[in-house]
């Protein structure tokens, strides 16, 4: 349907935003490009690492984008939407009916070297109170959760708590958030992360 010339860059990872409007592409040299989902027009380009971008993930509301690289870092970007009024003057700015365009900017919050061995999974989840959260697991047998509310340009990417060791001998190979079960009074409020590991026929 459409194609894009990436010049001499070598692709490493891909991820669509949940709303389908964006395609994130990670490259072997650490470059990250955001492209329009339908046309593949390049919208933005970043480079926070010199190592390959191995994992990409969008939050369910498409407001956060996270990457993991081959040097065991997790980086986070946050979407900022700015209303730009075409007419000039304070009255136009205050008028919610004034013609305006929405400018989308991705703000780089920073990165954190979360693991000491390769990262095997990077996943966003939704807490029962509606807050977005992010976790990663790695070959170091640890799970790391990130505090997106506390993370900012000034403070960087902040951990929710120290890394948790989740395996003794097996190596985690994948992870995903388990959806909340039930409704109303029967709703299951416990957040769960399901992981797979290198032992045949076992998950936790």
mmCIF file of C-alpha atoms in Angstrom, residues 9-137:
data_model
loop_
_atom_site.group_PDB
_atom_site.id
_atom_site.type_symbol
_atom_site.label_atom_id
_atom_site.label_comp_id
_atom_site.label_asym_id
_atom_site.label_seq_id
_atom_site.Cartn_x
_atom_site.Cartn_y
_atom_site.Cartn_z
ATOM 1 C CA UNK A 9 19.392 2.736 8.428
ATOM 2 C CA UNK A 10 18.836 -0.869 9.454
ATOM 3 C CA UNK A 11 15.521 -1.574 11.160
ATOM 4 C CA UNK A 12 15.486 -3.511 14.429
ATOM 5 C CA UNK A 13 11.991 -3.147 15.949
ATOM 6 C CA UNK A 14 8.478 -1.915 15.118
ATOM 7 C CA UNK A 15 5.347 -0.975 17.076
ATOM 8 C CA UNK A 16 2.023 0.623 16.140
ATOM 9 C CA UNK A 17 0.292 2.918 18.616
ATOM 10 C CA UNK A 18 -3.022 1.462 19.867
ATOM 11 C CA UNK A 19 -4.976 4.113 17.940
ATOM 12 C CA UNK A 20 -3.138 3.145 14.751
ATOM 13 C CA UNK A 21 -2.035 6.689 14.011
ATOM 14 C CA UNK A 22 1.679 6.183 14.665
ATOM 15 C CA UNK A 23 4.303 3.633 13.735
ATOM 16 C CA UNK A 24 7.474 3.661 15.827
ATOM 17 C CA UNK A 25 10.589 2.225 14.193
ATOM 18 C CA UNK A 26 13.780 1.427 16.096
ATOM 19 C CA UNK A 27 17.122 1.033 14.337
ATOM 20 C CA UNK A 28 20.408 -0.715 15.011
ATOM 21 C CA UNK A 29 22.257 2.580 15.559
ATOM 22 C CA UNK A 30 19.889 3.728 18.337
ATOM 23 C CA UNK A 31 17.739 5.986 16.158
ATOM 24 C CA UNK A 32 13.987 6.079 16.785
ATOM 25 C CA UNK A 33 11.601 7.362 14.127
ATOM 26 C CA UNK A 34 7.884 8.111 14.436
ATOM 27 C CA UNK A 35 5.896 7.750 11.230
ATOM 28 C CA UNK A 36 2.289 8.312 10.248
ATOM 29 C CA UNK A 37 0.537 4.957 10.466
ATOM 30 C CA UNK A 38 -1.317 5.256 7.139
ATOM 31 C CA UNK A 39 1.215 7.070 4.960
ATOM 32 C CA UNK A 40 4.610 6.283 6.580
ATOM 33 C CA UNK A 41 5.438 9.982 6.486
ATOM 34 C CA UNK A 42 8.225 10.712 8.981
ATOM 35 C CA UNK A 43 6.912 12.859 11.842
ATOM 36 C CA UNK A 44 9.842 12.896 14.262
ATOM 37 C CA UNK A 45 13.279 11.383 14.793
ATOM 38 C CA UNK A 46 15.196 10.861 18.041
ATOM 39 C CA UNK A 47 18.428 9.273 19.158
ATOM 40 C CA UNK A 48 18.915 8.670 22.872
ATOM 41 C CA UNK A 49 21.328 5.754 22.499
ATOM 42 C CA UNK A 50 24.093 4.448 20.283
ATOM 43 C CA UNK A 51 22.876 0.878 20.760
ATOM 44 C CA UNK A 52 20.172 -0.986 18.849
ATOM 45 C CA UNK A 53 16.561 -0.322 19.861
ATOM 46 C CA UNK A 54 15.430 -3.846 20.707
ATOM 47 C CA UNK A 55 11.921 -3.191 22.072
ATOM 48 C CA UNK A 56 9.206 -0.566 21.530
ATOM 49 C CA UNK A 57 5.930 -0.101 23.414
ATOM 50 C CA UNK A 58 3.074 2.424 23.463
ATOM 51 C CA UNK A 59 0.753 2.904 26.425
ATOM 52 C CA UNK A 60 -2.912 1.997 25.841
ATOM 53 C CA UNK A 61 -3.867 5.683 25.549
ATOM 54 C CA UNK A 62 -0.960 6.323 23.134
ATOM 55 C CA UNK A 63 0.338 9.037 25.500
ATOM 56 C CA UNK A 64 3.623 7.299 26.378
ATOM 57 C CA UNK A 65 6.260 5.594 24.252
ATOM 58 C CA UNK A 66 9.023 3.453 25.740
ATOM 59 C CA UNK A 67 12.088 1.845 24.210
ATOM 60 C CA UNK A 68 14.653 -0.677 25.386
ATOM 61 C CA UNK A 69 18.113 -0.853 23.869
ATOM 62 C CA UNK A 70 20.935 -3.361 23.631
ATOM 63 C CA UNK A 71 22.802 -1.606 26.464
ATOM 64 C CA UNK A 72 19.970 -2.526 28.887
ATOM 65 C CA UNK A 73 18.477 0.999 29.099
ATOM 66 C CA UNK A 74 14.772 1.862 29.111
ATOM 67 C CA UNK A 75 13.858 5.296 27.710
ATOM 68 C CA UNK A 76 10.468 7.031 27.908
ATOM 69 C CA UNK A 77 8.774 9.763 25.837
ATOM 70 C CA UNK A 78 5.523 11.526 26.791
ATOM 71 C CA UNK A 79 3.070 13.055 24.340
ATOM 72 C CA UNK A 80 2.319 16.758 24.813
ATOM 73 C CA UNK A 81 -0.670 18.294 22.995
ATOM 74 C CA UNK A 82 -0.731 22.068 22.484
ATOM 75 C CA UNK A 83 -3.753 23.969 21.179
ATOM 76 C CA UNK A 84 -2.651 26.617 18.701
ATOM 77 C CA UNK A 85 -5.256 29.262 17.895
ATOM 78 C CA UNK A 86 -5.059 30.574 14.341
ATOM 79 C CA UNK A 87 -6.564 33.980 15.252
ATOM 80 C CA UNK A 88 -4.405 36.360 17.286
ATOM 81 C CA UNK A 89 -5.258 38.091 20.554
ATOM 82 C CA UNK A 90 -6.191 37.123 24.120
ATOM 83 C CA UNK A 91 -9.909 36.900 23.263
ATOM 84 C CA UNK A 92 -9.235 34.257 20.638
ATOM 85 C CA UNK A 93 -7.035 32.298 23.067
ATOM 86 C CA UNK A 94 -9.841 32.234 25.645
ATOM 87 C CA UNK A 95 -12.554 31.299 23.142
ATOM 88 C CA UNK A 96 -12.972 27.489 23.082
ATOM 89 C CA UNK A 97 -14.807 27.801 19.732
ATOM 90 C CA UNK A 98 -11.961 29.658 18.010
ATOM 91 C CA UNK A 99 -10.406 27.795 15.128
ATOM 92 C CA UNK A 100 -7.290 26.004 16.322
ATOM 93 C CA UNK A 101 -4.939 23.206 15.451
ATOM 94 C CA UNK A 102 -3.453 20.668 17.832
ATOM 95 C CA UNK A 103 0.328 20.420 17.823
ATOM 96 C CA UNK A 104 1.671 17.072 19.057
ATOM 97 C CA UNK A 105 5.161 17.018 20.559
ATOM 98 C CA UNK A 106 6.947 14.035 22.077
ATOM 99 C CA UNK A 107 8.934 15.046 25.170
ATOM 100 C CA UNK A 108 11.933 12.936 26.108
ATOM 101 C CA UNK A 109 11.777 12.194 29.847
ATOM 102 C CA UNK A 110 15.093 10.322 30.011
ATOM 103 C CA UNK A 111 16.344 6.782 30.337
ATOM 104 C CA UNK A 112 17.383 4.375 33.067
ATOM 105 C CA UNK A 113 19.828 1.456 32.960
ATOM 106 C CA UNK A 114 17.368 -0.939 34.510
ATOM 107 C CA UNK A 115 19.038 -4.306 33.908
ATOM 108 C CA UNK A 116 22.556 -5.674 33.760
ATOM 109 C CA UNK A 117 21.702 -8.299 31.125
ATOM 110 C CA UNK A 118 19.593 -8.040 27.920
ATOM 111 C CA UNK A 119 15.992 -6.873 28.280
ATOM 112 C CA UNK A 120 13.515 -9.492 27.056
ATOM 113 C CA UNK A 121 10.178 -7.676 27.482
ATOM 114 C CA UNK A 122 8.840 -4.132 27.778
ATOM 115 C CA UNK A 123 5.128 -3.717 28.539
ATOM 116 C CA UNK A 124 2.687 -0.976 29.518
ATOM 117 C CA UNK A 125 -0.210 -1.835 31.810
ATOM 118 C CA UNK A 126 -3.262 -0.124 33.241
ATOM 119 C CA UNK A 127 -3.773 -0.082 37.012
ATOM 120 C CA UNK A 128 -7.262 -0.552 38.443
ATOM 121 C CA UNK A 129 -7.360 3.188 39.235
ATOM 122 C CA UNK A 130 -6.731 4.035 35.568
ATOM 123 C CA UNK A 131 -3.051 4.986 35.921
ATOM 124 C CA UNK A 132 -0.592 3.868 33.264
ATOM 125 C CA UNK A 133 2.430 1.862 34.386
ATOM 126 C CA UNK A 134 5.422 0.307 32.647
ATOM 127 C CA UNK A 135 7.428 -2.826 33.415
ATOM 128 C CA UNK A 136 10.459 -4.531 31.923
ATOM 129 C CA UNK A 137 11.994 -7.959 32.469
#
